[in-house]
Amino acid sequence: MGKKKYRSPIILTLEPGEDPNISFGGSQGTSGNDSQWTFSFSGISDYDLDMIELNCDDLDLQDMDANGDYVITDSEFQGWLAARGGW
């Protein structure tokens, strides 16, 4: 569900005639959608999509994906939602 988010690059040298050394630093966590998992059903409501976006992380998506193929089907999602007792 999340993409790695990086800091702005840091230019470490500005000496004339030298190539600048640019450091991007480490990951700053996750943000936005992750293309790793996809949903393969059309029956999901906008409410459920919003709730997944706001409340689920990669571990939740891994739990949803019962067979480990990175495609979350309607039955996998409904089973996961029922196991957690709904939203």
GROMACS .gro file of N, CA, C and O in nm:
model
  348
    1MET      N    1   0.080  -0.119   0.000
    1MET     CA    2   0.000   0.000   0.000
    1MET      C    3   0.085   0.126   0.000
    1MET      O    4   0.029   0.231  -0.016
    2GLY      N    5   0.210   0.112   0.029
    2GLY     CA    6   0.291   0.232   0.040
    2GLY      C    7   0.412   0.231  -0.048
    2GLY      O    8   0.469   0.128  -0.073
    3LYS      N    9   0.447   0.345  -0.096
    3LYS     CA   10   0.570   0.361  -0.172
    3LYS      C   11   0.674   0.420  -0.080
    3LYS      O   12   0.643   0.497   0.010
    4LYS      N   13   0.800   0.387  -0.104
    4LYS     CA   14   0.906   0.449  -0.026
    4LYS      C   15   0.912   0.597  -0.058
    4LYS      O   16   0.897   0.637  -0.171
    5LYS      N   17   0.927   0.676   0.044
    5LYS     CA   18   0.934   0.820   0.028
    5LYS      C   19   1.074   0.865   0.071
    5LYS      O   20   1.119   0.829   0.178
    6TYR      N   21   1.142   0.940  -0.012
    6TYR     CA   22   1.279   0.980   0.015
    6TYR      C   23   1.291   1.130   0.040
    6TYR      O   24   1.211   1.207  -0.007
    7ARG      N   25   1.394   1.165   0.113
    7ARG     CA   26   1.425   1.306   0.136
    7ARG      C   27   1.474   1.369   0.008
    7ARG      O   28   1.513   1.301  -0.086
    8SER      N   29   1.478   1.498   0.006
    8SER     CA   30   1.537   1.571  -0.106
    8SER      C   31   1.685   1.539  -0.114
    8SER      O   32   1.749   1.514  -0.012
    9PRO      N   33   1.742   1.538  -0.235
    9PRO     CA   34   1.885   1.509  -0.247
    9PRO      C   35   1.970   1.618  -0.180
    9PRO      O   36   1.929   1.733  -0.172
   10ILE      N   37   2.087   1.579  -0.134
   10ILE     CA   38   2.181   1.671  -0.069
   10ILE      C   39   2.306   1.677  -0.156
   10ILE      O   40   2.366   1.574  -0.185
   11ILE      N   41   2.344   1.794  -0.200
   11ILE     CA   42   2.465   1.811  -0.279
   11ILE      C   43   2.579   1.839  -0.182
   11ILE      O   44   2.576   1.938  -0.107
   12LEU      N   45   2.680   1.750  -0.183
   12LEU     CA   46   2.785   1.759  -0.084
   12LEU      C   47   2.905   1.843  -0.127
   12LEU      O   48   2.983   1.884  -0.042
   13THR      N   49   2.925   1.866  -0.256
   13THR     CA   50   3.038   1.946  -0.298
   13THR      C   51   2.998   2.037  -0.414
   13THR      O   52   2.922   1.995  -0.501
   14LEU      N   53   3.046   2.159  -0.413
   14LEU     CA   54   3.019   2.254  -0.521
   14LEU      C   55   3.147   2.320  -0.569
   14LEU      O   56   3.148   2.434  -0.613
   15GLU      N   57   3.259   2.246  -0.559
   15GLU     CA   58   3.387   2.300  -0.603
   15GLU      C   59   3.391   2.307  -0.755
   15GLU      O   60   3.348   2.214  -0.823
   16PRO      N   61   3.441   2.417  -0.812
   16PRO     CA   62   3.451   2.427  -0.958
   16PRO      C   63   3.535   2.314  -1.016
   16PRO      O   64   3.639   2.278  -0.962
   17GLY      N   65   3.486   2.254  -1.123
   17GLY     CA   66   3.559   2.148  -1.192
   17GLY      C   67   3.536   2.009  -1.136
   17GLY      O   68   3.580   1.911  -1.194
   18GLU      N   69   3.468   1.996  -1.022
   18GLU     CA   70   3.440   1.865  -0.964
   18GLU      C   71   3.296   1.825  -0.991
   18GLU      O   72   3.208   1.910  -0.998
   19ASP      N   73   3.276   1.696  -1.004
   19ASP     CA   74   3.138   1.646  -1.015
   19ASP      C   75   3.073   1.655  -0.878
   19ASP      O   76   3.133   1.619  -0.777
   20PRO      N   77   2.949   1.703  -0.873
   20PRO     CA   78   2.882   1.710  -0.742
   20PRO      C   79   2.850   1.571  -0.690
   20PRO      O   80   2.814   1.482  -0.765
   21ASN      N   81   2.867   1.552  -0.561
   21ASN     CA   82   2.833   1.426  -0.495
   21ASN      C   83   2.692   1.442  -0.437
   21ASN      O   84   2.669   1.524  -0.350
   22ILE      N   85   2.598   1.364  -0.487
   22ILE     CA   86   2.459   1.378  -0.445
   22ILE      C   87   2.418   1.257  -0.361
   22ILE      O   88   2.434   1.144  -0.403
   23SER      N   89   2.369   1.283  -0.241
   23SER     CA   90   2.324   1.177  -0.152
   23SER      C   91   2.172   1.185  -0.138
   23SER      O   92   2.117   1.291  -0.113
   24PHE      N   93   2.105   1.071  -0.153
   24PHE     CA   94   1.959   1.068  -0.141
   24PHE      C   95   1.913   1.025  -0.002
   24PHE      O   96   1.795   1.030   0.027
   25GLY      N   97   2.000   0.979   0.083
   25GLY     CA   98   1.962   0.941   0.217
   25GLY      C   99   1.880   0.813   0.220
   25GLY      O  100   1.862   0.746   0.120
   26GLY      N  101   1.829   0.778   0.336
   26GLY     CA  102   1.751   0.656   0.353
   26GLY      C  103   1.604   0.679   0.335
   26GLY      O  104   1.556   0.790   0.320
   27SER      N  105   1.528   0.572   0.342
   27SER     CA  106   1.384   0.578   0.329
   27SER      C  107   1.323   0.652   0.447
   27SER      O  108   1.371   0.642   0.560
   28GLN      N  109   1.218   0.723   0.423
   28GLN     CA  110   1.149   0.798   0.528
   28GLN      C  111   1.015   0.734   0.562
   28GLN      O  112   0.924   0.800   0.608
   29GLY      N  113   0.998   0.607   0.535
   29GLY     CA  114   0.871   0.541   0.562
   29GLY      C  115   0.797   0.516   0.433
   29GLY      O  116   0.855   0.511   0.327
   30THR      N  117   0.667   0.501   0.443
   30THR     CA  118   0.588   0.471   0.325
   30THR      C  119   0.477   0.574   0.309
   30THR      O  120   0.432   0.634   0.404
   31SER      N  121   0.435   0.589   0.187
   31SER     CA  122   0.328   0.684   0.157
   31SER      C  123   0.265   0.646   0.025
   31SER      O  124   0.334   0.607  -0.069
   32GLY      N  125   0.133   0.654   0.014
   32GLY     CA  126   0.064   0.630  -0.112
   32GLY      C  127   0.038   0.485  -0.141
   32GLY      O  128   0.040   0.402  -0.052
   33ASN      N  129   0.013   0.453  -0.265
   33ASN     CA  130  -0.022   0.318  -0.306
   33ASN      C  131   0.101   0.238  -0.345
   33ASN      O  132   0.195   0.290  -0.401
   34ASP      N  133   0.094   0.110  -0.315
   34ASP     CA  134   0.201   0.018  -0.351
   34ASP      C  135   0.150  -0.072  -0.462
   34ASP      O  136   0.045  -0.133  -0.450
   35SER      N  137   0.224  -0.080  -0.571
   35SER     CA  138   0.180  -0.161  -0.683
   35SER      C  139   0.204  -0.309  -0.659
   35SER      O  140   0.173  -0.391  -0.744
   36GLN      N  141   0.259  -0.347  -0.545
   36GLN     CA  142   0.288  -0.487  -0.518
   36GLN      C  143   0.160  -0.570  -0.513
   36GLN      O  144   0.154  -0.678  -0.569
   37TRP      N  145   0.058  -0.522  -0.446
   37TRP     CA  146  -0.069  -0.593  -0.437
   37TRP      C  147  -0.173  -0.528  -0.526
   37TRP      O  148  -0.179  -0.406  -0.537
   38THR      N  149  -0.256  -0.611  -0.588
   38THR     CA  150  -0.368  -0.560  -0.667
   38THR      C  151  -0.496  -0.628  -0.621
   38THR      O  152  -0.493  -0.738  -0.566
   39PHE      N  153  -0.606  -0.560  -0.643
   39PHE     CA  154  -0.738  -0.616  -0.612
   39PHE      C  155  -0.800  -0.665  -0.741
   39PHE      O  156  -0.808  -0.590  -0.838
   40SER      N  157  -0.844  -0.791  -0.743
   40SER     CA  158  -0.898  -0.849  -0.866
   40SER      C  159  -1.048  -0.872  -0.857
   40SER      O  160  -1.098  -0.976  -0.894
   41PHE      N  161  -1.120  -0.775  -0.804
   41PHE     CA  162  -1.265  -0.785  -0.802
   41PHE      C  163  -1.325  -0.647  -0.814
   41PHE      O  164  -1.266  -0.549  -0.775
   42SER      N  165  -1.443  -0.643  -0.872
   42SER     CA  166  -1.505  -0.513  -0.897
   42SER      C  167  -1.610  -0.479  -0.792
   42SER      O  168  -1.662  -0.369  -0.792
   43GLY      N  169  -1.640  -0.569  -0.702
   43GLY     CA  170  -1.746  -0.547  -0.605
   43GLY      C  171  -1.705  -0.469  -0.481
   43GLY      O  172  -1.788  -0.447  -0.394
   44ILE      N  173  -1.579  -0.426  -0.473
   44ILE     CA  174  -1.537  -0.353  -0.353
   44ILE      C  175  -1.595  -0.211  -0.356
   44ILE      O  176  -1.594  -0.144  -0.459
   45SER      N  177  -1.645  -0.170  -0.243
   45SER     CA  178  -1.707  -0.037  -0.236
   45SER      C  179  -1.600   0.070  -0.217
   45SER      O  180  -1.488   0.042  -0.175
   46ASP      N  181  -1.636   0.191  -0.249
   46ASP     CA  182  -1.545   0.304  -0.227
   46ASP      C  183  -1.511   0.317  -0.079
   46ASP      O  184  -1.399   0.352  -0.043
   47TYR      N  185  -1.609   0.286   0.007
   47TYR     CA  186  -1.585   0.291   0.151
   47TYR      C  187  -1.476   0.193   0.191
   47TYR      O  188  -1.384   0.228   0.266
   48ASP      N  189  -1.485   0.069   0.140
   48ASP     CA  190  -1.383  -0.031   0.173
   48ASP      C  191  -1.246   0.009   0.120
   48ASP      O  192  -1.145  -0.008   0.188
   49LEU      N  193  -1.241   0.062  -0.001
   49LEU     CA  194  -1.113   0.109  -0.055
   49LEU      C  195  -1.054   0.220   0.031
   49LEU      O  196  -0.934   0.222   0.059
   50ASP      N  197  -1.138   0.314   0.073
   50ASP     CA  198  -1.091   0.422   0.160
   50ASP      C  199  -1.041   0.367   0.294
   50ASP      O  200  -0.938   0.411   0.346
   51MET      N  201  -1.114   0.270   0.349
   51MET     CA  202  -1.075   0.212   0.477
   51MET      C  203  -0.943   0.135   0.465
   51MET      O  204  -0.860   0.139   0.555
   52ILE      N  205  -0.925   0.065   0.354
   52ILE     CA  206  -0.799  -0.006   0.331
   52ILE      C  207  -0.685   0.095   0.321
   52ILE      O  208  -0.580   0.078   0.384
   53GLU      N  209  -0.705   0.202   0.245
   53GLU     CA  210  -0.602   0.304   0.228
   53GLU      C  211  -0.564   0.369   0.361
   53GLU      O  212  -0.446   0.392   0.389
   54LEU      N  213  -0.664   0.396   0.446
   54LEU     CA  214  -0.639   0.467   0.571
   54LEU      C  215  -0.590   0.377   0.684
   54LEU      O  216  -0.519   0.423   0.774
   55ASN      N  217  -0.630   0.250   0.685
   55ASN     CA  218  -0.608   0.165   0.803
   55ASN      C  219  -0.518   0.045   0.782
   55ASN      O  220  -0.483  -0.021   0.880
   56CYS      N  221  -0.484   0.012   0.659
   56CYS     CA  222  -0.408  -0.111   0.635
   56CYS      C  223  -0.265  -0.081   0.592
   56CYS      O  224  -0.240   0.011   0.516
   57ASP      N  225  -0.174  -0.163   0.641
   57ASP     CA  226  -0.036  -0.153   0.599
   57ASP      C  227   0.002  -0.281   0.525
   57ASP      O  228  -0.083  -0.365   0.496
   58ASP      N  229   0.129  -0.297   0.493
   58ASP     CA  230   0.174  -0.414   0.417
   58ASP      C  231   0.144  -0.545   0.488
   58ASP      O  232   0.117  -0.646   0.424
   59LEU      N  233   0.151  -0.546   0.622
   59LEU     CA  234   0.121  -0.669   0.694
   59LEU      C  235  -0.026  -0.707   0.680
   59LEU      O  236  -0.059  -0.826   0.667
   60ASP      N  237  -0.115  -0.609   0.680
   60ASP     CA  238  -0.257  -0.637   0.659
   60ASP      C  239  -0.280  -0.692   0.519
   60ASP      O  240  -0.357  -0.787   0.501
   61LEU      N  241  -0.216  -0.631   0.419
   61LEU     CA  242  -0.233  -0.679   0.282
   61LEU      C  243  -0.177  -0.820   0.267
   61LEU      O  244  -0.233  -0.903   0.195
   62GLN      N  245  -0.069  -0.849   0.337
   62GLN     CA  246  -0.012  -0.983   0.333
   62GLN      C  247  -0.110  -1.082   0.394
   62GLN      O  248  -0.125  -1.193   0.343
   63ASP      N  249  -0.178  -1.043   0.501
   63ASP     CA  250  -0.280  -1.129   0.562
   63ASP      C  251  -0.400  -1.148   0.469
   63ASP      O  252  -0.457  -1.256   0.462
   64MET      N  253  -0.439  -1.041   0.399
   64MET     CA  254  -0.551  -1.051   0.305
   64MET      C  255  -0.519  -1.149   0.193
   64MET      O  256  -0.606  -1.224   0.150
   65ASP      N  257  -0.397  -1.145   0.145
   65ASP     CA  258  -0.354  -1.227   0.031
   65ASP      C  259  -0.327  -1.369   0.079
   65ASP      O  260  -0.214  -1.409   0.099
   66ALA      N  261  -0.433  -1.448   0.094
   66ALA     CA  262  -0.425  -1.581   0.154
   66ALA      C  263  -0.334  -1.677   0.079
   66ALA      O  264  -0.265  -1.758   0.140
   67ASN      N  265  -0.329  -1.669  -0.053
   67ASN     CA  266  -0.247  -1.764  -0.128
   67ASN      C  267  -0.112  -1.708  -0.170
   67ASN      O  268  -0.034  -1.775  -0.236
   68GLY      N  269  -0.081  -1.585  -0.134
   68GLY     CA  270   0.051  -1.527  -0.157
   68GLY      C  271   0.084  -1.493  -0.301
   68GLY      O  272   0.201  -1.483  -0.337
   69ASP      N  273  -0.018  -1.468  -0.385
   69ASP     CA  274   0.009  -1.436  -0.526
   69ASP      C  275   0.006  -1.286  -0.554
   69ASP      O  276   0.014  -1.245  -0.668
   70TYR      N  277  -0.006  -1.203  -0.451
   70TYR     CA  278  -0.010  -1.057  -0.460
   70TYR      C  279  -0.133  -1.006  -0.534
   70TYR      O  280  -0.134  -0.891  -0.578
   71VAL      N  281  -0.234  -1.090  -0.546
   71VAL     CA  282  -0.363  -1.050  -0.603
   71VAL      C  283  -0.468  -1.081  -0.497
   71VAL      O  284  -0.483  -1.196  -0.455
   72ILE      N  285  -0.538  -0.979  -0.450
   72ILE     CA  286  -0.638  -0.997  -0.346
   72ILE      C  287  -0.775  -1.007  -0.412
   72ILE      O  288  -0.821  -0.912  -0.476
   73THR      N  289  -0.836  -1.124  -0.397
   73THR     CA  290  -0.966  -1.149  -0.457
   73THR      C  291  -1.076  -1.109  -0.360
   73THR      O  292  -1.051  -1.082  -0.242
   74ASP      N  293  -1.198  -1.108  -0.410
   74ASP     CA  294  -1.313  -1.075  -0.327
   74ASP      C  295  -1.325  -1.171  -0.209
   74ASP      O  296  -1.347  -1.129  -0.096
   75SER      N  297  -1.308  -1.301  -0.234
   75SER     CA  298  -1.321  -1.399  -0.125
   75SER      C  299  -1.210  -1.382  -0.022
   75SER      O  300  -1.235  -1.396   0.098
   76GLU      N  301  -1.088  -1.350  -0.066
   76GLU     CA  302  -0.979  -1.326   0.030
   76GLU      C  303  -1.008  -1.202   0.114
   76GLU      O  304  -0.989  -1.203   0.236
   77PHE      N  305  -1.054  -1.095   0.050
   77PHE     CA  306  -1.085  -0.972   0.124
   77PHE      C  307  -1.198  -0.994   0.222
   77PHE      O  308  -1.188  -0.955   0.338
   78GLN      N  309  -1.307  -1.056   0.176
   78GLN     CA  310  -1.422  -1.079   0.264
   78GLN      C  311  -1.385  -1.170   0.381
   78GLN      O  312  -1.430  -1.150   0.494
   79GLY      N  313  -1.302  -1.272   0.357
   79GLY     CA  314  -1.256  -1.360   0.464
   79GLY      C  315  -1.171  -1.285   0.566
   79GLY      O  316  -1.186  -1.303   0.686
   80TRP      N  317  -1.082  -1.200   0.517
   80TRP     CA  318  -0.998  -1.121   0.607
   80TRP      C  319  -1.083  -1.024   0.689
   80TRP      O  320  -1.064  -1.010   0.809
   81LEU      N  321  -1.179  -0.958   0.622
   81LEU     CA  322  -1.264  -0.861   0.691
   81LEU      C  323  -1.351  -0.931   0.797
   81LEU      O  324  -1.366  -0.880   0.908
   82ALA      N  325  -1.403  -1.049   0.765
   82ALA     CA  326  -1.486  -1.124   0.860
   82ALA      C  327  -1.401  -1.172   0.979
   82ALA      O  328  -1.446  -1.167   1.094
   83ALA      N  329  -1.277  -1.214   0.953
   83ALA     CA  330  -1.189  -1.261   1.061
   83ALA      C  331  -1.153  -1.150   1.159
   83ALA      O  332  -1.138  -1.175   1.278
   84ARG      N  333  -1.146  -1.028   1.110
   84ARG     CA  334  -1.113  -0.917   1.201
   84ARG      C  335  -1.240  -0.856   1.261
   84ARG      O  336  -1.231  -0.763   1.340
   85GLY      N  337  -1.358  -0.903   1.220
   85GLY     CA  338  -1.482  -0.854   1.277
   85GLY      C  339  -1.536  -0.728   1.211
   85GLY      O  340  -1.609  -0.653   1.273
   86GLY      N  341  -1.496  -0.702   1.086
   86GLY     CA  342  -1.541  -0.582   1.016
   86GLY      C  343  -1.452  -0.463   1.049
   86GLY      O  344  -1.349  -0.475   1.113
   87TRP      N  345  -1.492  -0.349   0.998
   87TRP     CA  346  -1.415  -0.228   1.021
   87TRP      C  347  -1.446  -0.178   1.158
   87TRP      O  348  -1.394  -0.106   1.224
   0.00000   0.00000   0.00000
